[in-house]
Coordinates of C-alpha atoms and ligand atoms in Angstrom, one line a residue:
Chain U
M1 CA -38.4 -36.6 -4.8
K2 CA -38.2 -35.8 -8.6
F3 CA -38.7 -38.1 -11.4
T4 CA -38.7 -38.0 -15.2
L5 CA -41.3 -40.6 -16.5
H6 CA -41.4 -42.0 -20.0
I7 CA -44.7 -43.8 -20.2
W8 CA -46.0 -45.9 -23.2
R9 CA -49.2 -44.3 -24.5
Q10 CA -51.4 -46.3 -27.0
K11 CA -55.0 -45.5 -27.8
D12 CA -56.1 -49.1 -28.6
T13 CA -54.8 -52.5 -29.8
T14 CA -54.5 -51.4 -33.4
S15 CA -53.1 -48.0 -33.1
K16 CA -49.4 -47.2 -32.9
G17 CA -48.2 -46.3 -29.5
S18 CA -45.3 -44.0 -28.4
F19 CA -43.6 -42.8 -25.2
E20 CA -44.8 -39.6 -23.5
T21 CA -42.5 -37.8 -21.0
Y22 CA -43.8 -36.4 -17.8
K23 CA -41.9 -34.5 -15.1
M24 CA -42.9 -35.3 -11.5
E25 CA -41.9 -33.0 -8.7
D26 CA -42.6 -33.5 -5.0
V27 CA -43.1 -37.2 -5.0
S28 CA -43.2 -38.7 -1.5
E29 CA -40.8 -41.6 -1.0
H30 CA -43.6 -43.4 0.8
M31 CA -45.7 -43.6 -2.4
S32 CA -45.9 -46.8 -4.4
L33 CA -45.2 -46.5 -8.1
L34 CA -48.9 -46.9 -8.7
E35 CA -49.7 -44.1 -6.3
M36 CA -47.3 -41.8 -8.2
I37 CA -49.2 -42.7 -11.4
D38 CA -52.5 -41.9 -9.6
V39 CA -51.1 -38.5 -8.7
L40 CA -50.1 -38.0 -12.3
N41 CA -53.5 -39.0 -13.6
E42 CA -55.2 -36.5 -11.3
Q43 CA -52.9 -33.9 -12.9
L44 CA -53.7 -35.1 -16.4
I45 CA -57.5 -35.0 -15.6
S46 CA -57.3 -31.5 -14.3
E47 CA -55.6 -30.4 -17.5
G48 CA -58.3 -32.1 -19.5
K49 CA -56.0 -34.8 -20.8
E50 CA -56.6 -38.6 -21.0
P51 CA -55.3 -40.4 -17.9
I52 CA -52.9 -43.3 -18.2
A53 CA -54.7 -46.6 -18.2
F54 CA -53.1 -49.3 -16.1
D55 CA -54.2 -52.5 -14.4
H56 CA -54.4 -52.6 -10.6
D57 CA -56.5 -54.2 -8.0
C58 CA -55.6 -55.4 -4.5
R59 CA -52.6 -53.2 -4.1
E60 CA -51.2 -55.5 -1.5
G61 CA -49.1 -57.7 -3.8
I62 CA -51.3 -60.7 -4.0
C63 CA -53.6 -60.3 -7.0
G64 CA -51.0 -59.8 -9.8
A65 CA -53.0 -57.3 -11.7
C66 CA -50.4 -54.4 -11.8
S67 CA -48.6 -55.4 -14.9
M68 CA -46.0 -53.0 -16.2
T69 CA -42.3 -53.1 -17.0
I70 CA -40.2 -50.5 -15.3
N71 CA -36.7 -49.8 -16.8
G72 CA -36.8 -53.2 -18.6
R73 CA -38.0 -55.3 -15.5
P74 CA -41.6 -56.5 -15.1
H75 CA -42.7 -55.2 -11.7
G76 CA -39.5 -53.2 -11.4
N77 CA -36.0 -54.1 -10.3
M78 CA -36.8 -55.2 -6.7
K79 CA -36.8 -59.0 -6.1
G80 CA -40.1 -60.8 -5.2
T81 CA -42.4 -57.8 -5.4
T82 CA -45.3 -56.6 -7.5
T83 CA -45.4 -53.1 -8.9
C84 CA -47.9 -52.0 -6.2
Q85 CA -45.3 -52.9 -3.6
L86 CA -42.5 -51.0 -5.3
H87 CA -42.1 -47.8 -3.4
M88 CA -40.4 -44.7 -4.7
R89 CA -37.8 -44.8 -2.0
M90 CA -36.3 -47.7 -3.9
F91 CA -35.3 -45.3 -6.7
K92 CA -32.8 -42.5 -6.6
D93 CA -34.0 -38.8 -6.6
G94 CA -34.0 -37.5 -10.2
D95 CA -34.1 -41.0 -11.8
E96 CA -35.5 -41.5 -15.2
L97 CA -38.1 -44.2 -15.5
W98 CA -39.2 -46.0 -18.6
I99 CA -42.6 -47.6 -18.0
E100 CA -43.8 -50.0 -20.7
P101 CA -46.5 -52.5 -20.9
F102 CA -45.8 -56.3 -20.6
R103 CA -44.5 -57.3 -24.0
A104 CA -45.4 -60.5 -25.7
R105 CA -47.3 -61.5 -28.9
A106 CA -49.8 -63.4 -26.6
F107 CA -50.4 -60.2 -24.6
P108 CA -51.8 -57.6 -26.9
V109 CA -51.9 -54.1 -25.6
I110 CA -55.5 -53.0 -24.9
K111 CA -54.6 -49.4 -23.9
D112 CA -51.5 -47.7 -22.6
L113 CA -50.1 -50.1 -20.0
V114 CA -53.1 -52.5 -20.0
V115 CA -52.5 -55.8 -21.8
D116 CA -54.8 -58.7 -22.3
R117 CA -53.6 -61.7 -20.4
S118 CA -56.5 -64.0 -21.0
A119 CA -54.2 -66.4 -22.9
L120 CA -53.1 -67.4 -19.3
D121 CA -56.7 -68.0 -18.4
R122 CA -57.2 -70.2 -21.4
I123 CA -54.2 -72.3 -20.3
I124 CA -55.9 -72.9 -17.0
A125 CA -59.3 -73.6 -18.7
A126 CA -57.5 -76.3 -20.7
G127 CA -57.0 -78.4 -17.5
G128 CA -55.6 -76.4 -14.6
Y129 CA -58.2 -77.7 -12.2
V130 CA -59.4 -80.7 -10.4
T131 CA -62.8 -82.1 -11.3
V132 CA -64.7 -83.2 -8.2
N133 CA -68.2 -84.1 -7.3
T134 CA -69.7 -81.4 -5.1
G135 CA -71.0 -82.4 -1.7
A136 CA -69.8 -82.4 1.8
A137 CA -66.0 -82.0 2.1
Q138 CA -64.3 -85.1 3.5
D139 CA -62.3 -85.2 6.5
A140 CA -59.0 -83.3 6.0
N141 CA -56.8 -86.2 7.4
S142 CA -58.4 -88.9 5.2
I143 CA -55.9 -88.1 2.3
P144 CA -52.3 -88.1 3.7
V145 CA -49.9 -85.8 1.9
P146 CA -46.2 -86.1 2.4
K147 CA -44.7 -82.9 3.9
E148 CA -42.2 -82.5 1.0
S149 CA -45.0 -82.7 -1.6
A150 CA -47.2 -80.3 0.3
D151 CA -44.3 -77.8 0.7
L152 CA -43.4 -78.0 -3.0
A153 CA -47.0 -77.8 -4.1
M154 CA -47.4 -74.7 -1.9
D155 CA -44.3 -73.1 -3.6
A156 CA -45.8 -73.7 -7.0
A157 CA -49.2 -72.5 -5.8
Q158 CA -47.7 -69.1 -4.9
C159 CA -48.1 -68.2 -8.6
I160 CA -50.6 -65.3 -9.0
G161 CA -50.7 -65.6 -12.7
C162 CA -49.4 -62.0 -13.3
G163 CA -47.6 -62.9 -16.4
A164 CA -44.2 -61.3 -15.4
C165 CA -42.5 -64.6 -16.5
V166 CA -43.9 -64.1 -20.0
A167 CA -43.0 -60.4 -20.0
S168 CA -39.5 -60.9 -18.8
C169 CA -38.6 -63.8 -21.1
P170 CA -36.7 -62.8 -24.2
N171 CA -38.7 -65.6 -25.9
G172 CA -42.1 -64.6 -24.5
A173 CA -42.5 -68.1 -23.0
A174 CA -45.2 -69.0 -20.5
M175 CA -43.3 -72.1 -19.2
L176 CA -42.9 -70.8 -15.7
F177 CA -46.6 -70.0 -15.3
T178 CA -47.7 -73.4 -17.0
A179 CA -45.1 -75.4 -15.0
A180 CA -46.3 -74.0 -11.7
K181 CA -49.9 -74.6 -12.4
I182 CA -49.3 -78.2 -13.7
M183 CA -46.9 -79.2 -10.9
Q184 CA -49.1 -77.7 -8.1
L185 CA -51.7 -80.3 -8.9
A186 CA -49.4 -83.1 -10.0
L187 CA -47.8 -83.0 -6.6
L188 CA -51.0 -83.6 -4.6
P189 CA -53.2 -86.7 -4.4
Q190 CA -56.2 -84.8 -5.6
G191 CA -54.4 -84.0 -8.9
Q192 CA -53.6 -87.6 -9.8
P193 CA -56.7 -88.8 -11.7
E194 CA -56.3 -86.1 -14.4
R195 CA -52.6 -85.7 -14.1
K196 CA -51.5 -86.9 -17.6
K197 CA -54.4 -85.5 -19.5
R198 CA -53.9 -82.1 -17.7
A199 CA -50.2 -81.9 -18.6
I200 CA -50.7 -82.5 -22.2
A201 CA -53.8 -80.3 -22.5
M202 CA -52.3 -77.3 -20.8
I203 CA -49.0 -77.5 -22.7
E204 CA -50.9 -77.8 -26.0
Q205 CA -52.9 -74.7 -25.1
M206 CA -49.8 -72.9 -24.2
D207 CA -48.3 -73.6 -27.6
K208 CA -51.5 -72.6 -29.3
E209 CA -51.6 -69.2 -27.7
G210 CA -48.3 -68.3 -29.4
F211 CA -45.9 -68.2 -26.4
G212 CA -42.3 -69.0 -27.1
A213 CA -40.1 -71.8 -25.8
C214 CA -37.7 -72.1 -22.9
R215 CA -34.1 -71.4 -23.5
N216 CA -33.1 -71.6 -19.8
Y217 CA -32.3 -67.9 -19.6
Y218 CA -33.9 -67.9 -16.0
E219 CA -35.2 -64.4 -16.5
C220 CA -38.6 -65.6 -15.4
E221 CA -37.4 -66.7 -12.0
A222 CA -35.4 -63.6 -11.5
N223 CA -38.5 -61.4 -12.2
C224 CA -41.2 -63.5 -10.6
P225 CA -42.9 -61.5 -7.8
K226 CA -43.4 -64.8 -6.0
N227 CA -39.9 -66.3 -6.6
I228 CA -41.1 -69.4 -8.2
S229 CA -38.2 -71.6 -9.1
V230 CA -37.3 -72.6 -12.7
R231 CA -37.0 -76.2 -11.4
F232 CA -40.7 -76.4 -11.9
I233 CA -40.1 -76.1 -15.7
S234 CA -37.6 -79.1 -15.5
R235 CA -40.3 -81.1 -13.6
M236 CA -42.9 -80.1 -16.2
N237 CA -40.7 -81.3 -19.1
I238 CA -40.5 -84.8 -17.4
E239 CA -44.2 -84.7 -16.6
F240 CA -45.0 -84.0 -20.2
L241 CA -42.7 -86.7 -21.5
S242 CA -44.1 -89.3 -19.3
A243 CA -47.8 -88.2 -20.1
A244 CA -47.0 -88.2 -23.8
T245 CA -45.3 -91.7 -23.7
A246 CA -48.2 -93.1 -21.7
K247 CA -50.7 -91.7 -24.3
S248 CA -48.9 -93.1 -27.2
M249 CA -48.7 -96.6 -25.8
Chain M
M1 CA -42.1 -86.0 -42.4
A2 CA -43.4 -88.0 -39.5
I3 CA -40.0 -87.9 -37.9
F4 CA -40.3 -84.2 -37.4
S5 CA -43.8 -84.3 -35.8
F6 CA -42.2 -83.5 -32.4
L7 CA -41.8 -79.9 -33.7
R8 CA -45.5 -79.4 -33.0
S9 CA -44.7 -79.1 -29.3
T10 CA -42.2 -76.7 -27.8
V11 CA -41.5 -78.8 -24.8
L12 CA -40.8 -82.0 -26.9
S13 CA -38.7 -79.8 -29.2
K14 CA -36.6 -78.7 -26.3
I15 CA -36.2 -82.3 -25.1
V16 CA -34.9 -83.2 -28.6
M17 CA -32.5 -80.3 -28.5
A18 CA -31.1 -81.5 -25.2
I19 CA -30.9 -85.2 -26.2
T20 CA -29.2 -84.5 -29.5
G21 CA -27.0 -81.9 -27.8
V22 CA -25.9 -84.5 -25.2
L23 CA -25.0 -87.0 -28.0
L24 CA -23.0 -84.3 -29.8
L25 CA -21.3 -83.4 -26.5
L26 CA -20.3 -87.0 -25.9
F27 CA -18.7 -87.0 -29.4
I28 CA -16.9 -83.7 -28.5
I29 CA -15.4 -85.3 -25.4
G30 CA -14.5 -88.6 -27.2
H31 CA -13.0 -86.7 -30.1
L32 CA -10.9 -84.6 -27.7
V33 CA -9.5 -87.7 -25.9
G34 CA -8.6 -89.2 -29.3
N35 CA -6.9 -85.9 -30.5
L36 CA -4.9 -85.5 -27.3
Q37 CA -2.9 -88.5 -28.3
I38 CA -1.0 -86.2 -30.6
Y39 CA 1.1 -85.4 -27.5
L40 CA 2.2 -89.0 -27.4
G41 CA 3.7 -88.9 -30.8
P42 CA 3.0 -90.1 -34.3
E43 CA 2.9 -93.9 -33.4
P44 CA 0.0 -93.8 -30.9
L45 CA -2.0 -91.3 -32.9
N46 CA -1.7 -93.1 -36.2
T47 CA -2.4 -96.5 -34.5
Y48 CA -5.6 -95.0 -33.0
A49 CA -6.6 -93.6 -36.4
Q50 CA -6.0 -97.0 -38.0
F51 CA -7.9 -98.7 -35.2
L52 CA -11.0 -96.3 -35.8
K53 CA -10.9 -97.2 -39.5
S54 CA -10.6 -100.9 -38.7
I55 CA -13.9 -101.1 -36.7
G56 CA -15.9 -100.5 -39.8
E57 CA -19.6 -101.0 -38.9
I58 CA -19.4 -99.6 -35.5
L59 CA -17.8 -96.4 -36.9
W60 CA -20.5 -96.1 -39.4
I61 CA -23.2 -96.5 -36.8
V62 CA -21.5 -93.8 -34.7
R63 CA -21.2 -91.6 -37.7
I64 CA -24.9 -92.1 -38.6
V65 CA -26.1 -91.3 -35.1
L66 CA -23.9 -88.2 -35.0
F67 CA -25.2 -87.0 -38.4
V68 CA -28.9 -87.6 -37.5
S69 CA -28.3 -85.8 -34.1
L70 CA -26.8 -82.9 -35.8
V71 CA -29.6 -82.6 -38.4
L72 CA -32.2 -82.9 -35.7
H73 CA -30.4 -80.4 -33.5
I74 CA -30.1 -77.8 -36.2
I75 CA -33.7 -78.1 -37.6
T76 CA -35.1 -78.0 -34.1
S77 CA -33.0 -75.0 -33.2
L78 CA -34.2 -73.1 -36.3
Y79 CA -37.7 -74.0 -35.6
L80 CA -37.6 -72.9 -31.9
S81 CA -35.8 -69.7 -32.8
S82 CA -38.4 -68.8 -35.3
I83 CA -41.2 -69.4 -32.7
N84 CA -39.2 -67.4 -30.0
N85 CA -38.8 -64.5 -32.3
S86 CA -42.4 -64.3 -33.3
A87 CA -43.4 -64.6 -29.7
K88 CA -41.8 -61.4 -28.8
P89 CA -42.5 -59.0 -31.7
V90 CA -42.0 -55.8 -29.8
K91 CA -38.9 -55.4 -27.7
Y92 CA -38.5 -53.2 -24.6
Q93 CA -37.1 -49.8 -25.0
V94 CA -34.9 -50.4 -22.0
V95 CA -33.2 -53.8 -22.1
N96 CA -32.1 -54.9 -18.6
Y97 CA -31.5 -58.6 -18.3
A98 CA -31.2 -60.1 -14.8
K99 CA -29.8 -63.5 -15.8
A100 CA -29.8 -64.0 -19.5
K101 CA -26.0 -63.8 -20.4
I102 CA -24.5 -63.3 -23.8
N103 CA -23.7 -66.9 -24.2
S104 CA -27.4 -68.0 -23.8
R105 CA -28.6 -65.2 -26.1
S106 CA -26.2 -66.1 -28.9
M107 CA -26.8 -69.8 -29.1
L108 CA -28.2 -69.7 -32.6
V109 CA -25.3 -67.6 -33.9
T110 CA -22.6 -69.7 -32.2
G111 CA -24.5 -72.8 -33.4
I112 CA -24.5 -71.7 -37.1
M113 CA -20.8 -70.8 -36.9
I114 CA -19.9 -74.2 -35.4
F115 CA -21.8 -75.8 -38.2
A116 CA -19.9 -73.9 -40.8
F117 CA -16.7 -75.0 -39.1
I118 CA -17.8 -78.7 -38.9
T119 CA -18.3 -78.5 -42.7
Y120 CA -14.8 -77.1 -43.2
H121 CA -13.2 -79.4 -40.7
L122 CA -14.6 -82.5 -42.6
L123 CA -13.5 -81.2 -45.9
H124 CA -10.1 -80.4 -44.5
F125 CA -9.2 -83.5 -42.5
T126 CA -11.7 -86.2 -43.3
F127 CA -12.2 -85.9 -47.0
G128 CA -8.9 -84.1 -47.8
I129 CA -10.6 -81.7 -50.3
T130 CA -9.6 -78.3 -49.2
N131 CA -5.8 -79.0 -48.8
P132 CA -4.9 -82.3 -50.4
E133 CA -1.3 -81.5 -49.8
H134 CA -2.0 -81.9 -46.0
Y135 CA -4.2 -85.0 -46.4
E136 CA -2.1 -87.1 -48.7
Q137 CA 0.4 -88.4 -46.0
H138 CA 1.4 -92.0 -45.7
E139 CA 3.5 -93.6 -43.2
L140 CA 5.6 -96.6 -44.2
T141 CA 6.3 -99.1 -41.6
V142 CA 8.3 -102.3 -41.9
K143 CA 6.7 -105.4 -40.2
K144 CA 8.0 -108.9 -39.8
A145 CA 6.1 -111.7 -41.5
Y146 CA 6.7 -115.5 -41.8
V147 CA 6.2 -117.7 -44.8
L148 CA 4.3 -120.8 -44.0
P149 CA 5.7 -124.2 -45.2
G150 CA 3.0 -125.7 -47.4
N151 CA -0.1 -127.1 -45.9
V152 CA 0.0 -127.1 -42.1
S153 CA -3.0 -127.2 -39.8
E154 CA -3.5 -124.8 -37.0
E155 CA -2.8 -127.6 -34.5
Q156 CA 0.5 -128.3 -36.1
L157 CA 1.4 -124.6 -36.2
K158 CA 1.1 -124.3 -32.5
S159 CA 3.6 -127.0 -31.8
M160 CA 6.2 -125.8 -34.3
P161 CA 9.1 -123.6 -33.1
K162 CA 9.4 -120.2 -34.9
N163 CA 12.7 -121.0 -36.5
C164 CA 10.8 -123.5 -38.8
F165 CA 9.5 -120.5 -40.9
V166 CA 11.2 -118.2 -43.3
E167 CA 11.2 -114.7 -41.9
Q168 CA 10.6 -111.8 -44.3
N169 CA 10.2 -108.0 -44.0
I170 CA 7.0 -106.5 -45.5
L171 CA 6.3 -102.9 -46.0
T172 CA 2.9 -101.6 -44.7
E173 CA 1.4 -98.3 -45.5
R174 CA -1.1 -96.4 -43.4
H175 CA -2.5 -92.8 -43.3
D176 CA -0.1 -90.5 -41.4
V177 CA -2.7 -88.6 -39.4
Y178 CA 0.1 -87.0 -37.3
K179 CA 1.9 -85.5 -40.2
M180 CA -1.4 -84.3 -41.8
V181 CA -2.4 -82.5 -38.5
V182 CA 1.0 -80.9 -38.1
L183 CA 1.2 -79.7 -41.6
G184 CA -2.4 -78.4 -41.4
F185 CA -1.8 -76.4 -38.2
R186 CA 1.6 -75.0 -39.4
N187 CA -0.5 -72.7 -41.5
P188 CA -1.4 -69.9 -39.1
F189 CA -4.6 -69.0 -40.9
I190 CA -5.9 -72.6 -40.6
S191 CA -4.9 -72.7 -37.0
L192 CA -6.6 -69.4 -36.3
A193 CA -9.8 -70.7 -37.9
Y194 CA -9.7 -73.8 -35.7
I195 CA -9.0 -71.8 -32.5
V196 CA -11.9 -69.3 -33.2
A197 CA -14.2 -72.2 -34.0
V198 CA -13.3 -74.1 -30.8
V199 CA -13.7 -70.9 -28.7
L200 CA -17.2 -70.5 -30.2
L201 CA -17.9 -74.1 -29.3
G202 CA -16.8 -73.4 -25.8
F203 CA -19.2 -70.4 -25.7
H204 CA -22.0 -72.6 -27.0
L205 CA -21.2 -75.3 -24.4
S206 CA -20.9 -72.8 -21.5
H207 CA -24.7 -72.4 -21.7
A208 CA -25.6 -75.7 -23.3
I209 CA -24.3 -78.1 -20.7
K210 CA -26.2 -76.7 -17.7
S211 CA -29.1 -76.1 -20.0
C212 CA -29.4 -79.8 -21.0
F213 CA -29.3 -80.8 -17.3
H214 CA -32.2 -78.5 -16.7
T215 CA -34.2 -79.5 -19.7
L216 CA -33.9 -83.2 -18.9
G217 CA -35.1 -82.6 -15.3
V218 CA -31.8 -83.3 -13.6
T219 CA -32.1 -80.5 -11.1
G220 CA -32.2 -80.0 -7.3
P221 CA -31.8 -77.1 -4.9
K222 CA -28.3 -78.2 -3.9
F223 CA -27.3 -80.0 -7.1
T224 CA -28.2 -77.1 -9.6
P225 CA -25.8 -74.4 -8.4
W226 CA -22.9 -77.0 -8.1
M227 CA -23.7 -78.5 -11.5
E228 CA -23.8 -74.9 -13.1
R229 CA -20.3 -74.2 -11.7
C230 CA -19.0 -77.5 -12.9
S231 CA -20.5 -77.0 -16.4
T232 CA -18.7 -73.7 -16.8
I233 CA -15.4 -75.1 -15.7
F234 CA -15.8 -78.1 -17.8
S235 CA -16.6 -76.1 -21.0
I236 CA -13.5 -74.0 -20.3
I237 CA -11.3 -77.1 -19.9
I238 CA -12.6 -78.6 -23.0
T239 CA -12.0 -75.4 -25.0
L240 CA -8.4 -75.0 -23.6
L241 CA -7.5 -78.6 -24.4
Y242 CA -8.7 -78.4 -28.0
V243 CA -7.1 -75.0 -28.5
S244 CA -3.7 -76.3 -27.1
I245 CA -3.2 -78.6 -30.1
P246 CA -2.9 -75.9 -33.0
I247 CA -0.9 -73.7 -30.5
S248 CA 1.5 -76.5 -29.7
V249 CA 2.1 -77.0 -33.4
L250 CA 2.5 -73.4 -34.1
L251 CA 5.0 -73.1 -31.2
G252 CA 6.9 -76.1 -32.6
L253 CA 6.2 -78.1 -29.4
V254 CA 4.5 -80.8 -31.4
G255 CA 5.6 -82.2 -34.8
G256 CA 9.3 -81.2 -34.7
G257 CA 10.2 -84.4 -36.6
V258 CA 7.8 -83.7 -39.5
Ligands
HEM1 C1 -21.0 -80.3 -31.9 C2 -21.6 -79.3 -31.7 C3 -22.8 -79.0 -30.8 C4 -23.0 -79.4 -29.5 C5 -22.1 -80.3 -28.6 C6 -24.2 -78.8 -29.0 C7 -24.8 -78.9 -27.8 C8 -25.9 -78.3 -27.4 C9 -26.6 -78.5 -26.2 C10 -26.2 -79.6 -25.1 C11 -27.6 -77.7 -26.1 C12 -28.6 -77.5 -24.9 C13 -29.9 -78.1 -25.1 C14 -30.8 -77.7 -24.0 O1 -31.0 -76.5 -23.8 O2 -31.3 -78.5 -23.3 C15 -27.7 -76.9 -27.3 C16 -28.5 -75.9 -27.6 C17 -28.6 -75.2 -28.7 N1 -27.9 -75.5 -29.8 FE1 -26.3 -76.7 -30.0 N2 -24.7 -78.0 -30.1 C18 -23.8 -78.1 -31.1 C19 -24.0 -77.6 -32.5 C20 -25.0 -76.8 -32.8 C21 -25.3 -76.4 -34.1 C22 -24.5 -76.8 -35.3 C23 -26.3 -75.5 -34.1 C24 -26.8 -74.9 -35.3 C25 -27.7 -74.0 -35.5 C26 -26.8 -75.3 -32.6 C27 -27.8 -74.6 -32.2 C28 -28.3 -74.6 -30.9 C29 -29.3 -73.7 -30.3 C30 -30.0 -72.6 -31.1 C31 -29.5 -74.1 -29.0 C32 -30.5 -73.5 -28.0 C33 -31.9 -74.2 -28.2 C34 -32.8 -73.6 -27.4 O3 -32.8 -73.7 -26.2 O4 -33.9 -73.0 -27.9 N3 -26.0 -76.2 -31.9 N4 -26.6 -77.3 -28.1

């Protein structure tokens, strides 16, 4: 297959970037998009040019590292997949692809397609965990969990923290990420003791990082590689309201 | 000001947007029901207008609640929009939205135009400043009254037959809202302004109604798709009903006797 690639090149955070155009011939339809960039990078290296920097790790759709926006869609146009699982057979021969880094103020570009997503880590550090005493784990059945709650918590826990919600949101909001992380713990018994404190702390951190607000566009849900539902944002709003009321009383 | 401290949180701001939006929406529905009485003729509409003026304190409470809601709604929307703009300084080269429709992306623009219209509408029909010749309409009605004979107690009144009193006709005057509206809408430019504004309002509502359900946590896997469809239909119905009034006047279907 043949492709024309327009890839964002940027030396470092402070320099100005621009698109470079590369022609690819003989691309196998079995390659993933990342593998195609690997081939391109080999070519660039053999020509003595700087290879394209991009994030990737597991290449099996579970780590969330491979952040890039392809033709305006984070992780590409295919629903429920990460970029590493996006195969070239999904495109048409001769397609033109615009490949850009995830865009948001809270995600500064480090180099080319690599962005700094540690703002999401700081939201987790603000309270996205359960504080426990270490020691022997107790018997699994000693804490009953209703099936519905377990299912919902699992849906939320699917979030791999890739940041596609932020990248796709016209407002650069991290609501879907934060909501999934808050609700995953709020739905389970282990999350109860710190439930209110957690909701407030994580949302405050989210605001501090310079993410935008939700306008119910639902772009995040449409672009989430794990199909996380925007209904978690609704639940988070109520969670925050009840935590904030409890705190002020 | 302490009242605006909610602006420190995007989530609280959104909740304020939704609650004030719902209050404004309730007004939009109530106002529509009131206005549709124009189809019943001058008498019911003018009586309704007179009734609204007569409830005094309640009317003022409603007006104050609406005014505060509008101010909070506008300030919060400006604040959120500025945060949202600065959170996405660099836009994508290729814009390819999956779900964000034009109505949701133009909320601020439609909102500001609605505000401009509300201001004009109040100057036109509530304060009678822009077109006093439309506003200054009075309806004279003759009512029967009885002259009481001297000092009679209420007890005595009840037992006395009506023909003990002298009957007189008195002339009462009230604002002729019907005539005011008909004269206003006979001007095609004014009608056009109202129609455009209401269509913009419908556009705002087509995203706003489902959005406030979502913001306020009223969602569910079965409920949400159903609610979204109903919200769209509902905003279309509201728009059509409002628009029908100036159109009916222009076509001469309403206000022939004016
Ligand atoms: C009577 C007229 C109005 C009604 C009934 C109304 C209703 C609503 C409702 C129900 C929402 C949804 C809130 C949510 O997402 O939960 C909304 C959002 C919004 N309204 Fe209004 N509104 C009105 C006038 C205005 C005005 C005058 C402005 C002026 C700027 C405005 C600007 C906005 C904006 C920007 C949003 C989106 C906020 C966001 O999600 O970030 N609206 N409106």
